[in-house]
mmCIF file of C-alpha atoms in Angstrom:
data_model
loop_
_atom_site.group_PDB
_atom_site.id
_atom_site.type_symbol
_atom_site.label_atom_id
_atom_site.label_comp_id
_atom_site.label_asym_id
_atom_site.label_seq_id
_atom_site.Cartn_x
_atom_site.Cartn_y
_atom_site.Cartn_z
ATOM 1 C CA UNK A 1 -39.964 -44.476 42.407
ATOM 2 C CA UNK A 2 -41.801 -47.431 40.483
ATOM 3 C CA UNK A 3 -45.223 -47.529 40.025
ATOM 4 C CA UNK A 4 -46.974 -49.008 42.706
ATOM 5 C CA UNK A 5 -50.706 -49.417 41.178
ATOM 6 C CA UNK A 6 -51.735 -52.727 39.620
ATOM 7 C CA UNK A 7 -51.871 -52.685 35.335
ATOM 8 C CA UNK A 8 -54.567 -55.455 35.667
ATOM 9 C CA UNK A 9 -56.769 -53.673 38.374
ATOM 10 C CA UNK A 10 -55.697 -50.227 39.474
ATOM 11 C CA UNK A 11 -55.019 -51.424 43.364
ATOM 12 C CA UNK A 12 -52.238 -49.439 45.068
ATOM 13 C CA UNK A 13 -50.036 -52.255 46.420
ATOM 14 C CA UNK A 14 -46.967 -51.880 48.955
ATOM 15 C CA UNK A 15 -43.850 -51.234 46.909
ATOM 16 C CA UNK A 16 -41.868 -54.790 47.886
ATOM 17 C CA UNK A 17 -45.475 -56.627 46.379
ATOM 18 C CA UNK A 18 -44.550 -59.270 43.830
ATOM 19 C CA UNK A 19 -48.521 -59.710 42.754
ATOM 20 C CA UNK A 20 -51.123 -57.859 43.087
ATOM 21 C CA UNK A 21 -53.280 -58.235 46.761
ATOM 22 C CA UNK A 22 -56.344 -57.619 44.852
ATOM 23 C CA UNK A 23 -56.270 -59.348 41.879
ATOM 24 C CA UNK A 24 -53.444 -61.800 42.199
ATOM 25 C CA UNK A 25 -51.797 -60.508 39.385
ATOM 26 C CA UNK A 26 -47.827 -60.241 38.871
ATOM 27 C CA UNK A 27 -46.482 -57.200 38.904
ATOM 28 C CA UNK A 28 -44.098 -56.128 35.718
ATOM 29 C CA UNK A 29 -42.317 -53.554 37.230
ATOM 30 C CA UNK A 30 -41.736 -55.280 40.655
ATOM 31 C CA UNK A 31 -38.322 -54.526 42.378
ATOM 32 C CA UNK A 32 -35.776 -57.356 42.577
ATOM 33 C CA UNK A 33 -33.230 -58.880 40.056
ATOM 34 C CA UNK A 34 -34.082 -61.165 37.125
ATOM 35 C CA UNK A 35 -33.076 -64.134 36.464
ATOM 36 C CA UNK A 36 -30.237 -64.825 34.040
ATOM 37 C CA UNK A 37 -30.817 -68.108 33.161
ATOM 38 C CA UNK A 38 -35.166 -68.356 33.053
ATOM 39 C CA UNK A 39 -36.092 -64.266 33.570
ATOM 40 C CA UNK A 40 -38.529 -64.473 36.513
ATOM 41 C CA UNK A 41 -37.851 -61.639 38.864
ATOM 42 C CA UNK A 42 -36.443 -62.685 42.588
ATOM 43 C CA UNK A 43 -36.959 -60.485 45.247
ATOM 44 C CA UNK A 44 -34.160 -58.189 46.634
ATOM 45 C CA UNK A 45 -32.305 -60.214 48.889
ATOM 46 C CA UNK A 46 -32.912 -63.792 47.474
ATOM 47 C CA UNK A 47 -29.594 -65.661 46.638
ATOM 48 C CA UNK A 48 -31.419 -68.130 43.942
ATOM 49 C CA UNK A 49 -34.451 -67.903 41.837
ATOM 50 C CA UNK A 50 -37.284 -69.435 43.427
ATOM 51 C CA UNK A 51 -38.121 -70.668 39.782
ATOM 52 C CA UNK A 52 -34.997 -71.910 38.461
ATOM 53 C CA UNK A 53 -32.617 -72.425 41.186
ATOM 54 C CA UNK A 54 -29.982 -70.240 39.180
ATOM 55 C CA UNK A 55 -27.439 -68.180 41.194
ATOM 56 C CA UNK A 56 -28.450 -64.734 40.986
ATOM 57 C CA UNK A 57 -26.236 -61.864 40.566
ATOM 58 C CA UNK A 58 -25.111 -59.386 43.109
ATOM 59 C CA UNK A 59 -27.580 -57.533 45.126
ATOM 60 C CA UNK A 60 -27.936 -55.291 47.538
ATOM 61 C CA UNK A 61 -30.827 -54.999 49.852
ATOM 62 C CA UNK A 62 -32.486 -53.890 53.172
ATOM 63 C CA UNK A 63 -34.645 -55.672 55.422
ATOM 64 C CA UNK A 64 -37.921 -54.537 57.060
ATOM 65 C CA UNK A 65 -37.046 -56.425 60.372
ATOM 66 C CA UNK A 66 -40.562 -56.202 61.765
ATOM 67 C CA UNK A 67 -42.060 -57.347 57.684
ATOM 68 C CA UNK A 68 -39.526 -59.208 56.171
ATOM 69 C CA UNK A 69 -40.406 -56.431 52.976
ATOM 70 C CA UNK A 70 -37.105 -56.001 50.938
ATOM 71 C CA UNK A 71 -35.919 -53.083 49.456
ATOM 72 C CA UNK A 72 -33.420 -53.083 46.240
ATOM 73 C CA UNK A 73 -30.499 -50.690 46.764
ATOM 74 C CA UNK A 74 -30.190 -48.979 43.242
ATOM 75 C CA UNK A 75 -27.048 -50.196 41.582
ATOM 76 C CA UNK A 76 -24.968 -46.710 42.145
ATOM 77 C CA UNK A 77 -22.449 -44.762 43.395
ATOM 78 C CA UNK A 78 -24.451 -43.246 45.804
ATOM 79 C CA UNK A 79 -28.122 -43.475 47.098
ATOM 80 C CA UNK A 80 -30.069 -41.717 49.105
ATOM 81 C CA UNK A 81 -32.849 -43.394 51.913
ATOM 82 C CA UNK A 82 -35.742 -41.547 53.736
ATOM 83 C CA UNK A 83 -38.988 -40.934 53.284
ATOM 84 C CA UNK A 84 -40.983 -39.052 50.080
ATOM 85 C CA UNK A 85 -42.806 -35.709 51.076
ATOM 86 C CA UNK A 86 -44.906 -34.839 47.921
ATOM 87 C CA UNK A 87 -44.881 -31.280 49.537
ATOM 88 C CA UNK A 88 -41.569 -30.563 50.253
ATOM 89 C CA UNK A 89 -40.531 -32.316 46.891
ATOM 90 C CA UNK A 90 -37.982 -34.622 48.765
ATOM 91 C CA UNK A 91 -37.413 -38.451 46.933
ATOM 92 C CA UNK A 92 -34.742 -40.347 47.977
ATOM 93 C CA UNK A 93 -33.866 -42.796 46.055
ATOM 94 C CA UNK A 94 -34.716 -45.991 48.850
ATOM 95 C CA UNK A 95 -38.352 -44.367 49.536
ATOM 96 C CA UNK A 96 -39.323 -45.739 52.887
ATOM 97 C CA UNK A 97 -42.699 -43.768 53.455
ATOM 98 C CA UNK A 98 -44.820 -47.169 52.274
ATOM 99 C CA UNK A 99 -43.775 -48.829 55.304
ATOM 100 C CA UNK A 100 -44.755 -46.300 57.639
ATOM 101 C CA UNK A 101 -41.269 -44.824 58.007
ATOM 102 C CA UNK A 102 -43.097 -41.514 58.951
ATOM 103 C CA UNK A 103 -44.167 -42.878 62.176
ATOM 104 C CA UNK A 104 -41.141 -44.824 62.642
ATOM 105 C CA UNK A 105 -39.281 -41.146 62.839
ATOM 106 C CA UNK A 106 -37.532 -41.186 59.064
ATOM 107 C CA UNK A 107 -36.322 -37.943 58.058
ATOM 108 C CA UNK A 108 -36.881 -37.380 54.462
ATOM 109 C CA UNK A 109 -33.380 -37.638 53.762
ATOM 110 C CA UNK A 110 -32.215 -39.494 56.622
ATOM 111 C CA UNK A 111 -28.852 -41.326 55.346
ATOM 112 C CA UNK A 112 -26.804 -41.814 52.345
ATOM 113 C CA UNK A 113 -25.435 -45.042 51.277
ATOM 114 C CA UNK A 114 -21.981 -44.957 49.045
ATOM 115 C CA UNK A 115 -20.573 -47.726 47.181
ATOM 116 C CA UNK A 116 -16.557 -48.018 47.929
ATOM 117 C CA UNK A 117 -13.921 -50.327 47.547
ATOM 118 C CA UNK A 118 -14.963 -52.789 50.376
ATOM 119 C CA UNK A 119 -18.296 -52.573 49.916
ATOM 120 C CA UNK A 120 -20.917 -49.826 51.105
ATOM 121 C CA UNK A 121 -20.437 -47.308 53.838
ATOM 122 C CA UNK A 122 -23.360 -45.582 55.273
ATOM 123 C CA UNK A 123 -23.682 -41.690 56.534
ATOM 124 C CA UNK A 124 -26.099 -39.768 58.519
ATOM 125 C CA UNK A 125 -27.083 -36.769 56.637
ATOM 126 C CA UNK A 126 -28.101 -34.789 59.610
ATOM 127 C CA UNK A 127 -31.170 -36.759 60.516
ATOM 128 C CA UNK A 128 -33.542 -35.472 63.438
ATOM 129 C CA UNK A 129 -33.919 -38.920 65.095
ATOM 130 C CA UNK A 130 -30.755 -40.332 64.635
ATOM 131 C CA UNK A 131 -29.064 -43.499 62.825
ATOM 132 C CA UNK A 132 -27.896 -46.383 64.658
ATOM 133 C CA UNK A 133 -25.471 -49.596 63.264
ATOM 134 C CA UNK A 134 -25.614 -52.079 64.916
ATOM 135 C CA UNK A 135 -26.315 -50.373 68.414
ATOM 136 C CA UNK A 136 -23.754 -47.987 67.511
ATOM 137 C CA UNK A 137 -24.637 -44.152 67.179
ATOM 138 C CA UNK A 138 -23.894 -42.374 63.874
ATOM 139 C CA UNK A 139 -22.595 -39.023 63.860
ATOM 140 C CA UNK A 140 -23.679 -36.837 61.027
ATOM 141 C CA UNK A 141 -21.141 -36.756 58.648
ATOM 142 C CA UNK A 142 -19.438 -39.958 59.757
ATOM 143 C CA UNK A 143 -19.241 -42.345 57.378
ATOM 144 C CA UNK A 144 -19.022 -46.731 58.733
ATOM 145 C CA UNK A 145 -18.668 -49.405 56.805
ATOM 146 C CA UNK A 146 -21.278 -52.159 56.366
ATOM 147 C CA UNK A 147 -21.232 -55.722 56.329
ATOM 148 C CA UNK A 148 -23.615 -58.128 55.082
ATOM 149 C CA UNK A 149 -26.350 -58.483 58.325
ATOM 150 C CA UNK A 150 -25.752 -55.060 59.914
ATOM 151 C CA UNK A 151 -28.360 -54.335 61.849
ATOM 152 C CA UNK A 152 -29.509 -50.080 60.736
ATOM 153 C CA UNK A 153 -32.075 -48.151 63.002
ATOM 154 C CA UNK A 154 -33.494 -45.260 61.178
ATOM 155 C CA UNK A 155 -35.360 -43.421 63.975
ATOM 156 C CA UNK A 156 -37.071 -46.271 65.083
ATOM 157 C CA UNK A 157 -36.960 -48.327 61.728
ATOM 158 C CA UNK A 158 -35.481 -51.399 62.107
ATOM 159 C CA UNK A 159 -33.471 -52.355 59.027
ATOM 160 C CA UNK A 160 -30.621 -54.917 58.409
ATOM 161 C CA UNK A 161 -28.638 -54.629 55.220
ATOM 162 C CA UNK A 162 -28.169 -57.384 52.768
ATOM 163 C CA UNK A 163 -25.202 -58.001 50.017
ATOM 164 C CA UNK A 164 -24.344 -60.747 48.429
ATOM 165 C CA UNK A 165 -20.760 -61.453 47.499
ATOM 166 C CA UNK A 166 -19.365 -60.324 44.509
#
């Protein structure tokens, strides 16, 4: 998980944050991809950099639907999303506790993402309140493909899943 306190003024900030609600500062270790061609950091999800206007690289990303917050899917084979329970230990690798995913009804590990040939397919892991795509119910176990826009209800988390083309 990165750090989510300010260097410049010790403010806990939302994970997504760019700068710093406090201070105004820019965050160093802010998620997103950097630019090749100038270096400023994009936000998950943005095709260009709002600096440069460079093409940015391939990305993967989901969508706070209520927010707009974006969330970078770690570049891996596998990755798991929920919610971080400092007592039980559990951290999935797409933590969605900072944006309230506990009342929203997100297991702790709730799903798994997978990277495969086509793209990424997306599994229940057992969840108590379910996993929807795209209205569709999820079995456990069952394992659908996404596309770029699919709509993902974890509990009641509204989420829509972002990838640019290769």
């Amino acid at each position: 998980m990165t750090d989510r306190y300010c260097l410049a003024c010790g403010t806990l900030n939302v994970q997504a944050a760019r700068f710093c609600h406090a201070c105004g500062s820019r965050r160093r270790d802010a998620p997103g991809v950097a630019c090749a061609r100038c270096g400023v950091t994009a936000l998950p999800g943005d095709r260009f950099c709002d600096a440069c206007g460079a093409a940015l690289s391939r990305y993967t990303a989901l969508i706070h639907e209520d927010t707009g917050w974006r969330m970078a899917v770690p570049d891996r084979a596998e990755t798991t999303i929920g919610r971080e329970d400092v007592l039980s230990g559990a951290r999935p690798d797409v933590d969605l506790a900072p944006y309230g995913a506990d009342a929203y009804g997100v297991s702790r590990r709730h799903a798994r993402l997978r990277r495969a040939e086509n793209g990424f397919t997306l599994e229940d892991l057992n969840s108590v309140n379910l996993t929807y795509v795209n209205d569709e119910h999820l079995e456990p176990g069952r394992k659908i493909t996404l596309a770029d826009g699919d709509h993902i209800l974890l509990g009641s988390l509204r989420l829509i899943f972002r990838q640019a083309p290769d």
